[in-house]
Short mmCIF file of C-alpha atoms and ligand atoms in Angstrom, two decimals:
data_model
loop_
_atom_site.label_atom_id
_atom_site.label_comp_id
_atom_site.label_asym_id
_atom_site.label_seq_id
_atom_site.Cartn_x
_atom_site.Cartn_y
_atom_site.Cartn_z
CA GLY O 237 -35.41 -11.53 -9.74
CA GLU O 238 -35.22 -9.46 -6.96
CA PRO O 239 -32.39 -7.00 -6.85
CA LEU O 240 -29.57 -7.80 -4.43
CA LEU O 241 -30.23 -5.41 -1.90
CA VAL O 242 -33.62 -3.41 -0.94
CA GLY O 243 -34.55 -1.01 1.52
CA ASP O 244 -38.41 -0.19 1.58
CA ASP O 245 -40.07 2.61 3.34
CA LEU O 246 -37.25 3.20 5.74
CA HIS O 247 -37.97 5.41 8.49
CA ARG O 248 -35.66 6.43 11.27
CA SER O 249 -35.33 9.23 14.13
CA PHE O 250 -32.56 9.99 16.76
CA GLY O 251 -34.25 12.86 17.76
CA PRO O 252 -37.50 14.79 17.07
CA THR O 253 -36.43 15.32 13.41
CA PRO O 254 -36.70 12.11 11.26
CA ALA O 255 -33.06 11.26 9.77
CA LEU O 256 -35.12 8.80 7.38
CA ALA O 257 -38.67 9.44 6.52
CA GLY O 258 -39.84 6.75 3.84
CA ALA O 259 -36.54 6.20 1.87
CA SER O 260 -36.56 3.29 -0.75
CA ILE O 261 -33.94 2.38 -2.79
CA SER O 262 -32.96 -0.95 -4.57
CA VAL O 263 -29.22 -1.98 -5.84
CA ARG O 264 -28.65 -5.03 -8.37
CA ALA O 265 -25.91 -7.08 -8.56
CA GLY O 266 -22.80 -5.47 -9.68
CA GLU O 267 -24.00 -2.02 -9.95
CA VAL O 268 -22.36 1.14 -8.69
CA VAL O 269 -24.57 3.49 -7.14
CA ALA O 270 -23.97 7.29 -5.82
CA VAL O 271 -26.03 8.53 -3.08
CA MET O 272 -26.19 12.06 -3.24
CA GLY O 273 -27.62 14.96 -1.50
CA PRO O 274 -27.27 17.62 1.07
CA SER O 275 -25.40 17.26 4.26
CA GLY O 276 -27.79 16.04 7.17
CA SER O 277 -30.19 14.65 4.50
CA GLY O 278 -29.70 11.17 5.71
CA LYS O 279 -27.60 9.44 3.39
CA SER O 280 -25.22 7.79 5.93
CA THR O 281 -28.33 6.87 8.26
CA LEU O 282 -29.86 5.11 4.84
CA LEU O 283 -26.27 3.40 4.16
CA HIS O 284 -26.03 2.21 8.06
CA CYS O 285 -29.72 0.76 7.74
CA LEU O 286 -28.67 -0.80 4.43
CA ALA O 287 -25.76 -2.46 6.42
CA GLY O 288 -27.52 -3.85 9.31
CA ILE O 289 -25.92 -1.74 11.18
CA VAL O 290 -28.66 0.77 12.49
CA ARG O 291 -32.26 -0.44 12.79
CA PRO O 292 -34.91 1.29 11.15
CA ASP O 293 -37.84 2.33 13.37
CA ARG O 294 -40.20 1.31 10.45
CA GLY O 295 -39.62 -0.23 7.03
CA SER O 296 -37.66 -3.07 5.80
CA VAL O 297 -34.25 -4.18 4.49
CA ARG O 298 -33.90 -7.46 2.32
CA TYR O 299 -30.51 -8.63 1.48
CA ARG O 300 -30.91 -11.56 -1.26
CA GLY O 301 -34.16 -12.03 -0.09
CA THR O 302 -33.56 -12.02 3.40
CA GLU O 303 -35.26 -9.61 5.68
CA LEU O 304 -32.56 -8.22 8.19
CA ALA O 305 -34.63 -7.80 11.09
CA THR O 306 -35.25 -11.69 11.01
CA LEU O 307 -31.40 -12.30 11.82
CA SER O 308 -29.80 -12.33 15.03
CA ASP O 309 -27.08 -9.62 15.99
CA ALA O 310 -24.72 -12.61 15.35
CA GLY O 311 -25.98 -13.50 12.02
CA ARG O 312 -26.29 -9.75 10.97
CA SER O 313 -22.05 -9.53 12.26
CA ALA O 314 -21.81 -12.51 10.12
CA LEU O 315 -23.32 -11.42 7.19
CA ARG O 316 -21.53 -8.02 7.28
CA ARG O 317 -18.08 -10.07 7.59
CA ARG O 318 -19.00 -12.09 4.37
CA GLU O 319 -20.54 -10.39 2.05
CA PHE O 320 -20.13 -6.85 2.71
CA GLY O 321 -17.23 -4.13 2.79
CA PHE O 322 -16.92 -0.96 3.90
CA VAL O 323 -14.84 2.11 3.25
CA PHE O 324 -15.23 5.38 5.30
CA GLN O 325 -13.60 8.89 5.07
CA PHE O 326 -10.79 8.26 7.41
CA GLY O 327 -9.50 6.21 10.18
CA GLN O 328 -10.47 2.90 9.40
CA LEU O 329 -7.10 1.25 9.24
CA VAL O 330 -5.95 -0.17 12.32
CA PRO O 331 -2.57 1.46 13.54
CA GLU O 332 -0.70 -0.61 15.00
CA LEU O 333 -0.74 -3.12 12.36
CA THR O 334 1.29 -2.52 8.56
CA CYS O 335 -0.81 -2.15 5.69
CA LEU O 336 -0.57 -5.96 4.53
CA GLU O 337 -1.87 -6.76 7.85
CA ASN O 338 -4.68 -4.28 7.92
CA VAL O 339 -5.55 -5.95 4.51
CA ALA O 340 -5.07 -9.39 5.58
CA LEU O 341 -7.28 -8.95 8.88
CA PRO O 342 -10.72 -9.62 7.57
CA LEU O 343 -9.43 -13.04 6.14
CA ARG O 344 -7.73 -13.98 9.71
CA LEU O 345 -11.25 -13.20 11.17
CA GLU O 346 -12.32 -15.76 8.86
CA ARG O 347 -9.61 -17.93 9.63
CA VAL O 348 -7.62 -17.90 6.38
CA PRO O 349 -4.05 -19.33 7.69
CA ARG O 350 -1.86 -16.46 7.91
CA ARG O 351 0.66 -17.09 4.69
CA GLU O 352 -2.64 -17.50 2.29
CA ALA O 353 -4.32 -14.15 3.99
CA GLU O 354 -1.02 -12.43 3.24
CA ARG O 355 -0.72 -13.29 -0.08
CA ARG O 356 -3.97 -12.55 -1.44
CA ALA O 357 -3.67 -9.06 0.92
CA GLY O 358 -0.52 -8.43 -1.34
CA GLU O 359 -2.26 -9.16 -4.30
CA TRP O 360 -5.01 -6.56 -3.50
CA LEU O 361 -2.53 -4.14 -2.61
CA ALA O 362 -0.72 -4.78 -5.81
CA ARG O 363 -4.41 -4.03 -7.80
CA LEU O 364 -4.62 -0.80 -5.69
CA GLU O 365 -1.46 0.33 -6.93
CA VAL O 366 0.17 0.51 -3.26
CA ALA O 367 2.22 -2.36 -3.01
CA ASP O 368 5.18 -0.70 -1.97
CA VAL O 369 3.32 0.32 1.26
CA ALA O 370 2.86 -3.26 2.41
CA GLY O 371 5.34 -3.41 4.89
CA LYS O 372 4.42 0.40 6.57
CA ARG O 373 2.25 1.51 9.01
CA PRO O 374 -1.04 3.61 8.28
CA GLY O 375 0.78 6.79 10.27
CA GLU O 376 3.53 6.21 7.44
CA VAL O 377 1.44 6.58 4.02
CA SER O 378 -0.27 9.19 2.33
CA GLY O 379 -4.00 9.98 2.60
CA GLY O 380 -4.53 8.87 -1.04
CA GLN O 381 -2.49 5.73 -0.05
CA GLY O 382 -4.17 5.06 2.83
CA GLN O 383 -7.56 4.97 1.05
CA ARG O 384 -6.38 2.61 -1.28
CA VAL O 385 -5.36 0.45 1.59
CA ALA O 386 -8.67 0.92 2.87
CA VAL O 387 -10.19 -0.09 -0.59
CA ALA O 388 -8.12 -3.29 -0.62
CA ARG O 389 -9.55 -4.24 2.73
CA ALA O 390 -13.12 -3.98 1.76
CA LEU O 391 -12.59 -5.92 -1.54
CA VAL O 392 -10.36 -8.93 -0.22
CA THR O 393 -13.05 -10.94 1.34
CA GLY O 394 -14.62 -10.90 -2.24
CA PRO O 395 -17.93 -9.04 -0.93
CA ARG O 396 -21.32 -8.69 -3.19
CA VAL O 397 -21.98 -5.29 -1.55
CA VAL O 398 -19.42 -2.35 -0.95
CA PHE O 399 -20.72 0.39 1.65
CA ALA O 400 -18.44 3.56 0.99
CA ASP O 401 -19.21 6.46 2.88
CA GLU O 402 -17.24 9.68 1.47
CA PRO O 403 -14.62 7.40 0.61
CA THR O 404 -12.94 10.28 -1.01
CA GLY O 405 -13.96 12.97 1.44
CA ALA O 406 -10.73 13.73 2.98
CA LEU O 407 -8.54 13.83 -0.17
CA ASP O 408 -7.66 16.30 -2.88
CA SER O 409 -9.45 15.87 -6.53
CA LEU O 410 -6.62 13.81 -8.29
CA ASN O 411 -6.36 11.44 -5.34
CA GLY O 412 -9.69 11.17 -4.93
CA GLU O 413 -10.42 10.18 -8.55
CA ARG O 414 -7.52 7.78 -8.44
CA VAL O 415 -9.39 6.23 -5.39
CA MET O 416 -12.97 5.95 -7.29
CA ARG O 417 -11.35 4.53 -10.61
CA LEU O 418 -9.62 1.94 -8.75
CA LEU O 419 -12.69 1.17 -6.50
CA ALA O 420 -14.85 0.99 -9.20
CA GLY O 421 -12.98 -0.70 -11.50
CA ALA O 422 -12.24 -3.58 -8.93
CA ALA O 423 -15.60 -3.70 -8.21
CA ARG O 424 -16.79 -4.08 -12.04
CA GLU O 425 -13.93 -6.99 -11.88
CA THR O 426 -15.24 -9.07 -9.12
CA GLY O 427 -18.86 -8.15 -9.64
CA ALA O 428 -19.69 -6.68 -6.61
CA ALA O 429 -22.35 -3.72 -5.85
CA VAL O 430 -20.81 -0.56 -4.50
CA LEU O 431 -23.23 2.06 -3.00
CA LEU O 432 -21.20 5.06 -2.89
CA VAL O 433 -22.31 8.31 -0.76
CA THR O 434 -20.57 11.00 -1.98
CA HIS O 435 -21.47 15.05 -2.42
CA GLU O 436 -18.91 15.58 -5.30
CA PRO O 437 -20.40 15.24 -9.09
CA ARG O 438 -16.75 14.40 -10.10
CA VAL O 439 -16.80 11.20 -7.61
CA ALA O 440 -20.27 10.25 -8.51
CA ALA O 441 -19.55 10.10 -12.18
CA TYR O 442 -17.94 6.65 -11.73
CA SER O 443 -21.47 5.33 -10.80
CA ASP O 444 -23.88 3.40 -12.95
CA ARG O 445 -26.78 5.65 -11.30
CA GLU O 446 -27.52 8.48 -9.05
CA VAL O 447 -29.83 8.46 -6.27
CA VAL O 448 -30.50 11.80 -4.42
CA VAL O 449 -31.54 11.79 -0.60
CA ARG O 450 -33.66 14.88 0.41
CA ASP O 451 -35.46 15.10 3.91
CA GLY O 452 -34.91 11.55 4.58
CA ARG O 453 -36.45 10.25 1.23
CA ALA O 454 -34.47 8.82 -1.49
CA ARG O 455 -35.44 8.89 -5.50
CA SER O 456 -33.48 8.43 -8.77
CA LEU O 457 -32.24 11.18 -10.50
CA GLU O 458 -34.67 11.30 -13.31
CA GLN O 459 -37.29 11.45 -11.11
CA VAL O 460 -35.87 14.48 -9.39
CA ALA O 461 -35.17 16.22 -12.75
P1 ADP F 194 -26.04 12.87 5.83
O1 ADP F 194 -24.98 11.55 5.66
O2 ADP F 194 -26.70 13.01 4.36
O3 ADP F 194 -25.11 13.83 6.11
P2 ADP F 194 -27.15 11.62 8.37
O4 ADP F 194 -27.69 10.39 7.67
O5 ADP F 194 -25.87 11.57 8.66
O6 ADP F 194 -26.76 12.44 6.99
O7 ADP F 194 -27.99 12.47 9.14
C1 ADP F 194 -29.20 12.73 9.05
C2 ADP F 194 -29.70 13.42 10.26
O8 ADP F 194 -29.54 12.49 11.39
C3 ADP F 194 -28.69 14.64 10.90
O9 ADP F 194 -29.50 15.49 11.35
C4 ADP F 194 -28.12 13.76 11.77
O10 ADP F 194 -27.34 14.88 12.92
C5 ADP F 194 -28.82 12.58 12.54
N1 ADP F 194 -27.93 11.62 12.75
C6 ADP F 194 -27.49 10.82 12.40
N2 ADP F 194 -27.00 9.81 12.84
C7 ADP F 194 -26.98 10.27 14.21
C8 ADP F 194 -26.85 9.66 15.58
N3 ADP F 194 -26.11 8.39 15.76
N4 ADP F 194 -26.99 10.05 16.69
C9 ADP F 194 -28.30 11.66 16.48
N5 ADP F 194 -28.58 11.86 15.20
C10 ADP F 194 -27.96 11.51 14.10
P1 ADP F 195 -30.29 2.21 19.18
O1 ADP F 195 -31.81 2.20 18.49
O2 ADP F 195 -29.97 1.40 20.14
O3 ADP F 195 -29.13 3.31 19.34
P2 ADP F 195 -29.40 0.78 16.50
O4 ADP F 195 -30.58 1.75 15.87
O5 ADP F 195 -28.21 1.47 15.94
O6 ADP F 195 -29.52 1.30 18.18
O7 ADP F 195 -29.74 -0.90 16.52
C1 ADP F 195 -28.88 -1.26 17.27
C2 ADP F 195 -29.15 -2.60 17.27
O8 ADP F 195 -30.15 -3.15 16.09
C3 ADP F 195 -28.05 -3.29 16.99
O9 ADP F 195 -28.45 -4.72 17.85
C4 ADP F 195 -28.13 -4.16 15.95
O10 ADP F 195 -27.67 -5.27 15.33
C5 ADP F 195 -29.47 -4.30 15.42
N1 ADP F 195 -30.14 -3.96 13.73
C6 ADP F 195 -28.85 -3.27 13.04
N2 ADP F 195 -29.81 -3.04 12.05
C7 ADP F 195 -31.11 -3.95 12.09
C8 ADP F 195 -31.99 -4.15 11.09
N3 ADP F 195 -32.00 -3.81 9.79
N4 ADP F 195 -33.01 -4.77 11.74
C9 ADP F 195 -32.93 -4.96 12.82
N5 ADP F 195 -32.32 -4.78 13.70
C10 ADP F 195 -30.77 -4.29 13.54
#
């Protein structure tokens, strides 16, 4: 059948130089794909187009056969909330909430009752080996712990696709690999696809497949070699 998520001939400019200039990519259910390439090559823009956050100037994004451009803004937001999870480099946790409340938040937004949401959040914190920080605020935990909390929050709703933009970029290599091992492992268990932007080969090693972006175009590693 059709891959889960398909970006076809994506173009996007923010100024005179295009960020994307005909990038195509497809992601199958359950696969972990590393998106690599030099700084400024268009990796984040590609991720944002695929996630329905940035509108491509040209080209299409289809998720489970539905063209994102045919959805309303509310439709795209609902899709992101229900089917996608996001992990960024840093700064994504709400500082006023405890780590447990942060992980429970996406469920609360879907109107899951508090007790149930916090029970499931607690399970995810345990799976990411950070059960001990449940009652702490993000400012009171280490960078590696915070990223594991962020991964738990991205996975708690059972997304089909996790978008991870340099999720280990602010961590030392030991903590970075731990986050990746847990993210890739949890994704494999739940069947979520992961689209992982990274420039670190040691992080990309956790993927099934690598795609290289250069000058706004994406190609699989075999084609580059
Ligand atoms: P990468 O993730 O590979 O570093 P990006 O997709 O972030 O690359 O950026 C590609 C190009 O598009 C860069 O030249 C960047 O400065 C530009 N760009 C990306 N997003 C924006 C934006 N919101 N406004 C202006 N320029 C942007
Ligand atoms: P701008 O071009 O105004 O800087 P964006 O390119 O980020 O802004 O697009 C913002 C608007 O485009 C939002 O309303 C967003 O929901 C919508 N949008 C995002 N992705 C897509 C898509 N794939 N197809 C159509 N519209 C989209």
